[in-house]
Coordinates of C-alpha atoms in Angstrom, one line a residue:
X1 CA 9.7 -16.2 -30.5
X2 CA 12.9 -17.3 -31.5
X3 CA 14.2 -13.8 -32.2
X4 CA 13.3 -13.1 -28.5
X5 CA 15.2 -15.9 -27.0
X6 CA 18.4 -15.0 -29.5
X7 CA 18.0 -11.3 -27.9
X8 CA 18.0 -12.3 -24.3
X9 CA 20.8 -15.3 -24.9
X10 CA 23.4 -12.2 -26.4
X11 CA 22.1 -9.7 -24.0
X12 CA 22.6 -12.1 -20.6
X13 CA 25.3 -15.1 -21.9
X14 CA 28.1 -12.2 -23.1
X15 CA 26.7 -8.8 -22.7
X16 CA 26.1 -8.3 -19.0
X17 CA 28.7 -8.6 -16.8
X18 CA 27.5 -8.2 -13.7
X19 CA 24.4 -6.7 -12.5
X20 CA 26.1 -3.1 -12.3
X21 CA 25.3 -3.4 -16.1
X22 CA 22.2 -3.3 -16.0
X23 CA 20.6 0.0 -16.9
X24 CA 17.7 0.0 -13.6
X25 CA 17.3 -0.3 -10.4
X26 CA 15.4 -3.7 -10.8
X27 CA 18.9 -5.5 -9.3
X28 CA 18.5 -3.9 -5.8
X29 CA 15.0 -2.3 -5.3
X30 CA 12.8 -5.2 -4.1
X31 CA 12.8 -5.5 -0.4
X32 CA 11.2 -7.4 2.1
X33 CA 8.6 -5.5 4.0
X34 CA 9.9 -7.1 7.2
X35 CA 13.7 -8.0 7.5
X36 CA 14.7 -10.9 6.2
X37 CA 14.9 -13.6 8.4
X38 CA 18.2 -14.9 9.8
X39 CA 18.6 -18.0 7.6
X40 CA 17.7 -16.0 4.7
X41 CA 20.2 -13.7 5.1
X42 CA 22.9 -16.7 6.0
X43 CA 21.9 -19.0 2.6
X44 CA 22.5 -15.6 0.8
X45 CA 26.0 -15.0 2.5
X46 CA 27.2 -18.6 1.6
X47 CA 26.9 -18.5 -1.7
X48 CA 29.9 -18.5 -3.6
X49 CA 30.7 -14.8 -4.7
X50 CA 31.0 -15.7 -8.3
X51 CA 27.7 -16.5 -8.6
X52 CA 26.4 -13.9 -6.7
X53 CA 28.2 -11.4 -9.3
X54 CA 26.2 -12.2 -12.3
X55 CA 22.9 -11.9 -10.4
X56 CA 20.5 -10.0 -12.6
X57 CA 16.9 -10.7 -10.5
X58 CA 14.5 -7.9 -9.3
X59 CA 13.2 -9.3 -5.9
X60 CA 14.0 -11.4 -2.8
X61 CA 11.4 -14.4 -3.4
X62 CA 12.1 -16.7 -0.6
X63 CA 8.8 -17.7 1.2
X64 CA 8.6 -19.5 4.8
X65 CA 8.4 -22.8 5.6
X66 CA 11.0 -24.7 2.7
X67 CA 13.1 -27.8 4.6
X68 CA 12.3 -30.9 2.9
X69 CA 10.6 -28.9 -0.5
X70 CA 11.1 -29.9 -3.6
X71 CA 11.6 -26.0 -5.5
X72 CA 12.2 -25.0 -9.2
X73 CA 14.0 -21.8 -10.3
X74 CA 12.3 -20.5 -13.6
X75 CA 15.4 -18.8 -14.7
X76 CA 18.1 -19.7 -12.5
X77 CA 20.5 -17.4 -14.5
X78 CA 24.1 -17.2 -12.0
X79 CA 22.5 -19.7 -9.7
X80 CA 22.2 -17.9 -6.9
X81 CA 18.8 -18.2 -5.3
X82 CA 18.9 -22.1 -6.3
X83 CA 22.3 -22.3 -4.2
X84 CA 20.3 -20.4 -1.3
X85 CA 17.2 -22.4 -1.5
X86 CA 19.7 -25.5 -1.6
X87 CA 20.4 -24.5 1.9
X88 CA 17.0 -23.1 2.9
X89 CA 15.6 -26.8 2.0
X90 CA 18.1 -28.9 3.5
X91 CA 19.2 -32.0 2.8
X92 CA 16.2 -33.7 2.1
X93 CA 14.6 -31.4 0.1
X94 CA 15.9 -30.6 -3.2
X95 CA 16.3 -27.2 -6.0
X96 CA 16.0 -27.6 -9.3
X97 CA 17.1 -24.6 -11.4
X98 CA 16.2 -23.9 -15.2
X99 CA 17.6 -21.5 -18.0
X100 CA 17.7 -21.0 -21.2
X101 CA 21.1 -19.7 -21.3
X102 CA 24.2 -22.5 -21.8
X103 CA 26.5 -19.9 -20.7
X104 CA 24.7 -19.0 -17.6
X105 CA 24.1 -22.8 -17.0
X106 CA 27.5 -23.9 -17.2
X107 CA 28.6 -21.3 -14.7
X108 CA 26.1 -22.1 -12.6
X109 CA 27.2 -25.9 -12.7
X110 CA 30.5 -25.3 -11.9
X111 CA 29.7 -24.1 -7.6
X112 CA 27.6 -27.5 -7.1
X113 CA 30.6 -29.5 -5.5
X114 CA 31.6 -25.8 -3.3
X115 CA 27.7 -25.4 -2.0
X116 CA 27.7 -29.2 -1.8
X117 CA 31.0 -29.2 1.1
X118 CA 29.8 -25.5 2.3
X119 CA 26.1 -26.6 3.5
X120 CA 27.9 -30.3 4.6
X121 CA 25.4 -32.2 2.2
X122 CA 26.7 -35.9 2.1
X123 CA 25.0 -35.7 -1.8
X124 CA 24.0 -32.4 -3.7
X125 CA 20.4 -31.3 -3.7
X126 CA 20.7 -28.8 -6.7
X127 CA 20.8 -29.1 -10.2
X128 CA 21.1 -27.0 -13.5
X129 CA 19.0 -28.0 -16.9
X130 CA 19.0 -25.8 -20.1
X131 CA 15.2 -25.4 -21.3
X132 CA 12.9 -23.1 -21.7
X133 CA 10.1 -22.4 -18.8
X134 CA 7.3 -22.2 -21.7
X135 CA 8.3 -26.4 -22.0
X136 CA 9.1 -27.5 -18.6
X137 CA 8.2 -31.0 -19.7
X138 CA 10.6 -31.1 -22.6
X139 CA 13.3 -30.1 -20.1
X140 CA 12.3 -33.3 -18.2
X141 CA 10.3 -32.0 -15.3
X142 CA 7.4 -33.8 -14.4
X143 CA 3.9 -32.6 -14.0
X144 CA 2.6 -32.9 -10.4
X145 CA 6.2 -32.8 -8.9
X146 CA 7.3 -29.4 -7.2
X147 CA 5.9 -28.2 -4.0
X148 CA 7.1 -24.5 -4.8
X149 CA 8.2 -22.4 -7.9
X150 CA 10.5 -19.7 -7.8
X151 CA 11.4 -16.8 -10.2
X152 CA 13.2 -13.6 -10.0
X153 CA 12.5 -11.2 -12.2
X154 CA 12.7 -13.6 -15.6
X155 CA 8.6 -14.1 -16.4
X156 CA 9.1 -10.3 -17.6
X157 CA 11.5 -11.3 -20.3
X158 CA 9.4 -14.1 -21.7
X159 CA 6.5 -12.8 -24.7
X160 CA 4.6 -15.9 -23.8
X161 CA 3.5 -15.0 -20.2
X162 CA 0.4 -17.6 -19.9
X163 CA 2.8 -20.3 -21.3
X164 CA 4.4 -20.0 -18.3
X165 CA 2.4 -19.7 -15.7
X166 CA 0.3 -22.7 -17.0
X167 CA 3.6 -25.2 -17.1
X168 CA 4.4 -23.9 -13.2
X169 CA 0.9 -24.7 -12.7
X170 CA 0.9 -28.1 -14.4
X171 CA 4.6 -28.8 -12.6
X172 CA 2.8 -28.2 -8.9
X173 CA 1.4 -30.5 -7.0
X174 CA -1.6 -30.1 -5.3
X175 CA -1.6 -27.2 -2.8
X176 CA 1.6 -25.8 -4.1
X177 CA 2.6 -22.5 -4.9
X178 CA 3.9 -20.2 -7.5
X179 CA 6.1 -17.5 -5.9
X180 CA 7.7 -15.1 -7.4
X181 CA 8.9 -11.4 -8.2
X182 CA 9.0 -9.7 -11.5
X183 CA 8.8 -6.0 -12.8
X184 CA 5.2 -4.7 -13.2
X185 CA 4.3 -1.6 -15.5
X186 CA 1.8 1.3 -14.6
X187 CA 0.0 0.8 -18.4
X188 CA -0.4 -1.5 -21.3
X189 CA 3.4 -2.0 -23.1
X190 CA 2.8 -0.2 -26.6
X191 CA 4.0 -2.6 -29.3
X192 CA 6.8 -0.4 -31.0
X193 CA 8.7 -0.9 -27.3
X194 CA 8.6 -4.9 -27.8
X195 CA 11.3 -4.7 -30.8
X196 CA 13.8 -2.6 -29.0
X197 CA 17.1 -5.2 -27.9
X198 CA 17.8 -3.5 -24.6
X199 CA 14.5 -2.8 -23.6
X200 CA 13.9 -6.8 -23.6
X201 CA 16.9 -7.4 -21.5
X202 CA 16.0 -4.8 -19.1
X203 CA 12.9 -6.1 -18.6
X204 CA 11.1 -3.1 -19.4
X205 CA 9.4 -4.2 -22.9
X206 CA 8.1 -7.3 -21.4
X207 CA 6.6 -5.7 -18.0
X208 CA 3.2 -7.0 -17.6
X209 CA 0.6 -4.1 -16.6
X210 CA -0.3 -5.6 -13.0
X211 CA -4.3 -6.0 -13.4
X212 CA -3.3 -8.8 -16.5
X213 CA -1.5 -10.3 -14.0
X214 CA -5.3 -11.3 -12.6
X215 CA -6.6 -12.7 -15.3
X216 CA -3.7 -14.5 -16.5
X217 CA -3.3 -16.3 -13.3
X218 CA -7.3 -17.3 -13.4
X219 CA -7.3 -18.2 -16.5
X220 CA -4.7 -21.0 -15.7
X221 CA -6.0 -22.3 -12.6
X222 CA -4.0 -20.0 -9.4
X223 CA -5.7 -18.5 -6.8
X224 CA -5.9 -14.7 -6.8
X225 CA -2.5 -13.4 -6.7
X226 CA -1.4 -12.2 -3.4
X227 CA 1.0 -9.2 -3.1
X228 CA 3.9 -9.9 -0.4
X229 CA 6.2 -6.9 -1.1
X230 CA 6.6 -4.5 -4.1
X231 CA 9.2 -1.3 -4.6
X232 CA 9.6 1.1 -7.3
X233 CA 12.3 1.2 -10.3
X234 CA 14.2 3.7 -10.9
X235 CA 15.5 3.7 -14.7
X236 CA 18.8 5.9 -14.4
X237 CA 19.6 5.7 -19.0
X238 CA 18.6 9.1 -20.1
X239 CA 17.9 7.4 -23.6
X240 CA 15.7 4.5 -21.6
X241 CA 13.9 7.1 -20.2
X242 CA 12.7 9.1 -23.5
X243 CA 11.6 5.4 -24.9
X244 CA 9.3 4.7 -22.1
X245 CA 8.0 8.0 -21.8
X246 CA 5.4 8.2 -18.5
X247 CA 5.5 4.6 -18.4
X248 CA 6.0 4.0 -14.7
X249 CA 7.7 0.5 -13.6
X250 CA 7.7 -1.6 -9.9
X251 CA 9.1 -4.7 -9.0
X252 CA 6.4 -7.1 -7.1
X253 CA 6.4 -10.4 -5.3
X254 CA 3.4 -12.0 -5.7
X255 CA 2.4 -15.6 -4.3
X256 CA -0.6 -18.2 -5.9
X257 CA -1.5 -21.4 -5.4
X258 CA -2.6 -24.6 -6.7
X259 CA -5.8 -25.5 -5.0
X260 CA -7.3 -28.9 -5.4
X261 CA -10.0 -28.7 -7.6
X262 CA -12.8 -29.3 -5.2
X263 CA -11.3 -26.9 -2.8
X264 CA -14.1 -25.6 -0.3
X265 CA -14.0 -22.4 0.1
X266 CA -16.0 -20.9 3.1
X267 CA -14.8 -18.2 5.7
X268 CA -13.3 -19.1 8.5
X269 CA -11.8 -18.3 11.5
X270 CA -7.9 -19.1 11.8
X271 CA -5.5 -19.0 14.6
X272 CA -1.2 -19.1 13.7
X273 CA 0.6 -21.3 16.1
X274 CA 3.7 -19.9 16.1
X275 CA 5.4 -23.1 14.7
X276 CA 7.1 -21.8 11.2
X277 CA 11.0 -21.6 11.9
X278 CA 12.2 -17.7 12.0
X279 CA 8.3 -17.0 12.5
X280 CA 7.9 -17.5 16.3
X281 CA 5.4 -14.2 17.3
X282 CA 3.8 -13.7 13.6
X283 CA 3.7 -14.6 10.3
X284 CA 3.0 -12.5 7.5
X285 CA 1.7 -13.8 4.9
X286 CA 1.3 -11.0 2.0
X287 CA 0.6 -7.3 2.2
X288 CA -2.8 -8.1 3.4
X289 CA -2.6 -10.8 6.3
X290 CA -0.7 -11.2 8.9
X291 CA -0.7 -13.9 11.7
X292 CA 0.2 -13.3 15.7
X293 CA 0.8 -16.4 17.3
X294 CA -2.8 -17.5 19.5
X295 CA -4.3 -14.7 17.9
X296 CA -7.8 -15.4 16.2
X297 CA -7.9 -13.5 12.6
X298 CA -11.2 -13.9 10.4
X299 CA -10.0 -14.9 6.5
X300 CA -12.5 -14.9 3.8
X301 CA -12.9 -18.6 1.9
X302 CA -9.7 -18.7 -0.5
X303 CA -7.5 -17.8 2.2
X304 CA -9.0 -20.2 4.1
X305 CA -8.5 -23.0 1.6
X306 CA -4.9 -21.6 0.7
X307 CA -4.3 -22.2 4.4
X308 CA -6.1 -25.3 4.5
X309 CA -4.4 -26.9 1.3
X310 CA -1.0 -25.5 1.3
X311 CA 2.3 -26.5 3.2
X312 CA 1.0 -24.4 6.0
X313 CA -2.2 -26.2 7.0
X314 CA -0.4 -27.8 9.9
X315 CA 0.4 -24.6 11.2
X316 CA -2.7 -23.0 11.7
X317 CA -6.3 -23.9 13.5
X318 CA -8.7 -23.6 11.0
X319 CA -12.9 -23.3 11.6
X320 CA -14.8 -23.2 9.4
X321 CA -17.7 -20.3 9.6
X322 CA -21.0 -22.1 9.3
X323 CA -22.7 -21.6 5.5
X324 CA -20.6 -19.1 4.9
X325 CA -18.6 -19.1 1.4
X326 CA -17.1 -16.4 -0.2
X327 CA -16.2 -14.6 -3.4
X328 CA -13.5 -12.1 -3.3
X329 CA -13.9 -8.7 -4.7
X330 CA -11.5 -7.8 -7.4
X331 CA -10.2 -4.8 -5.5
X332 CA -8.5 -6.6 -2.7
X333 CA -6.0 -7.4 -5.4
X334 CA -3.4 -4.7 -4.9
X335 CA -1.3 -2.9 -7.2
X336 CA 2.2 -2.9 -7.0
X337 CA 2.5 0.6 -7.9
X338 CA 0.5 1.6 -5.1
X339 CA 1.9 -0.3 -2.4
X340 CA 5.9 0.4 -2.8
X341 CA 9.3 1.0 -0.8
X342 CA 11.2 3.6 -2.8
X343 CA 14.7 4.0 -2.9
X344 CA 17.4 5.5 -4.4
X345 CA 20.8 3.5 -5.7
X346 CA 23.9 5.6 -4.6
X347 CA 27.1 3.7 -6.4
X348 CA 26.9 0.6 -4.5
X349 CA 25.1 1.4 -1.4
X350 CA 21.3 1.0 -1.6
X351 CA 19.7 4.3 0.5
X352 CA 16.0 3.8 2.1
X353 CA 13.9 7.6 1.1
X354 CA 10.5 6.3 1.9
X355 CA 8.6 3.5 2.5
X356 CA 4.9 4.0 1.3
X357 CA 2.2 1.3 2.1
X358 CA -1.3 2.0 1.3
X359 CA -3.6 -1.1 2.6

C-alpha cells in the first residue's frame, strides 16, 4: 500500500505537468451524452486557469440539482471540479475537496480567496484537506455528513477499491449519492501490470473490469450502479500499448445511492415536473431513464425508491404500483465498453468520429 501511494505522490506532485503529459486520452474523452448545461459550462470557465492546467480527471461528473449540497471531491488533485461545484452549490451549500498529494493540495489552496471574490461569496464554501479517501474519518469528515460524493478518474489509482467506496458510503447521508467517473477495463487486470510505475499513474493498472464494479458497490450498501455516460480511451504510448496487450479501456460515469435501510421498493409510476434548474423539458437521469416533463414513465422498485429517497423526490410524482415490488435483473447494468462516444484527440482539439449507444 504504501509503495502505491509513494508511486502516485512522484508521478502526480512533480512528474505531470499538465494533463498534456499524460500518456491517454482519459483527460478529454468523457463526455456528456447531452450538452452540458449552461451553468456547467459557466462554473468550468471561471475557474482560475492555473488550476484548470494540472487537471488530470477522466470524466465530467457534475450531476443536477446541487445549490445548497454539501459535496466531497475524492481526489481533488488541481482543484478544479471543487472550485466548479463551489459555484454550482452556491453560497449555502459547501465543497469539500480531499487528496493525498501536499503538492497538489497547496496549489489547490492558494485560488480559494480568487473563486471566493469571482463567485461574490461573502465567506468561502471550499476547502482542501490532505488524507487519504480509504480514511475519510481520519481526515476529519464525519460519517452521515455529505449529500453527494464526487470523483474524477482517482478510484482507479487506489489498490483498495472497496475501502473506498465503503468510507463514501459511511460519509453519506441518507439518500445521498456517490457520483463519479473513472476508467473501466474490458478484462480482469493481470497482476504483473500492477507493479509497473506509469501504468499506476495512468490509471490503467488499477482499471476495475466494469461487472466488479457490481458487486463491489452491493457489497457496501449502494444501489445498483447506474451508467450516465461512458467514452472510449485511446492509449497513444507505443510502449503502453505492448504492456496492455488486447486489454481494451473506457472511461464511465456511474451514479449510486444510499438508500435508507428500510427502503420500499415497489414499481411505480413517476411523472418529472420540470422543476430541476437547466432541466425545464427533461431530465435524464442515466443511460437508461429519462424524464419529459408531465410525462408518465413506469420505473421498476429501486428507481422508484432512488427517486423517492434522494434529493429529487420533490421533483417527481411518485405512485406506487399496487403489490408490486421488484428485483432487478443483473443485465440492466450496462457496460461501459458497450455504451461509448469515441473520439479521437488531434493536438489540442478534441474531434467527435462516432457516437455509439447501444440501450
Amino acid at each position: 500500500m504504501l509503495m502505491f501511494v509513494w508511486l502516485l505522490q512522484k508521478y502526480y506532485g512533480s512528474r505531470l505537468e499538465s494533463s498534456d503529459d499524460l500518456q491517454t486520452s482519459a483527460t478529454t474523452c468523457s463526455l456528456p451524452r447531452c450538452p452540458m448545461p449552461n451553468s456547467v459550462q459557466e462554473a468550468l470557465h471561471q475557474v482560475h486557469p492555473e488550476v484548470t492546467k494540472r487537471f488530470f480527471g477522466c470524466g465530467l461528473p457534475f450531476p443536477a440539482k446541487l445549490d445548497g449540497c454539501r459535496l466531497l471531491d475524492l481526489g481533488s488533485g488541481s482543484g478544479r471540479d471543487c472550485y466548479a461545484f463551489s459555484k454550482l452549490v452556491g453560497a449555502h451549500g459547501h465543497v469539500t475537496g480531499i487528496d493525498m498529494t501536499e503538492q497538489l493540495v497547496t496549489a489547490s489552496r492558494q485560488h480559494i480567496d480568487y473563486h471566493q471574490k469571482k463567485f461574490g461569496y461573502e465567506k468561502p464554501n471550499v476547502a482542501f484537506v490532505e488524507g487519504y479517501m480509504e480514511k475519510l474519518g481520519e481526515a476529519g469528515i464525519q460519517d452521515d455528513s455529505m449529500d453527494v460524493v464526487i470523483s474524477n478518474c482517482v478510484i482507479c489509482l487506489c489498490p483498495d477499491k472497496k475501502a473506498v467506496l465503503q468510507q463514501a458510503y459511511n460519509v453519506l447521508k441518507e439518500g445521498g449519492e456517490l457520483y463519479y467517473s473513472d476508467m473501466y477495463a474490458s478484462q480482469v487486470i493481470p497482476d504483473h501490470m500492477k507493479h509497473d510505475a506509469v501504468l499506476w499513474g495512468e490509471g490503467m493498472a488499477g482499471s476495475l473490469f466494469w461487472q466488479d464494479l457490481i458487486t463491489l458497490a452491493h457489497s457496501v450498501g449502494f444501489s445498483t450502479p447506474l451508467l450516465v455516460s461512458a467514452s472510449n480511451i485511446v492509449v497513444y504510448d507505443c510502449e503502453l500499448k505492448a504492456k496492455t496487450g488486447d486489454i481494451r479501456y473506457a472511461s464511465g460515469t456511474y451514479r449510486m445511492f444510499k438508500l435508507p435501510r428500510n427502503a420500499v421498493k415497489t414499481r411505480a409510476t413517476v411523472t418529472y415536473k420540470g422543476t430541476v434548474a437547466d432541466f425545464p423539458d427533461q431530465l435524464d437521469f442515466d443511460s437508461s431513464h429519462c424524464f419529459k416533463t408531465d410525462e408518465e414513465v413506469n420505473v421498476d422498485g429501486k428507481m422508484a425508491a432512488i427517486l423517492q429517497s434522494s434529493r429529487f423526490s420533490s421533483d417527481f410524482k411518485i405512485k406506487p404500483s399496487d403489490g408490486e415490488s421488484c428485483s432487478e435483473p443483473k443485465s440492466q447494468v450496462r457496460d461501459p465498453q458497450t455504451t461509448i462516444c469515441i473520439y479521437k484527440k488531434k493536438k489540442k482539439k478534441t474531434v467527435p468520429l462516432i457516437i455509439s449507444n447501444h440501450f
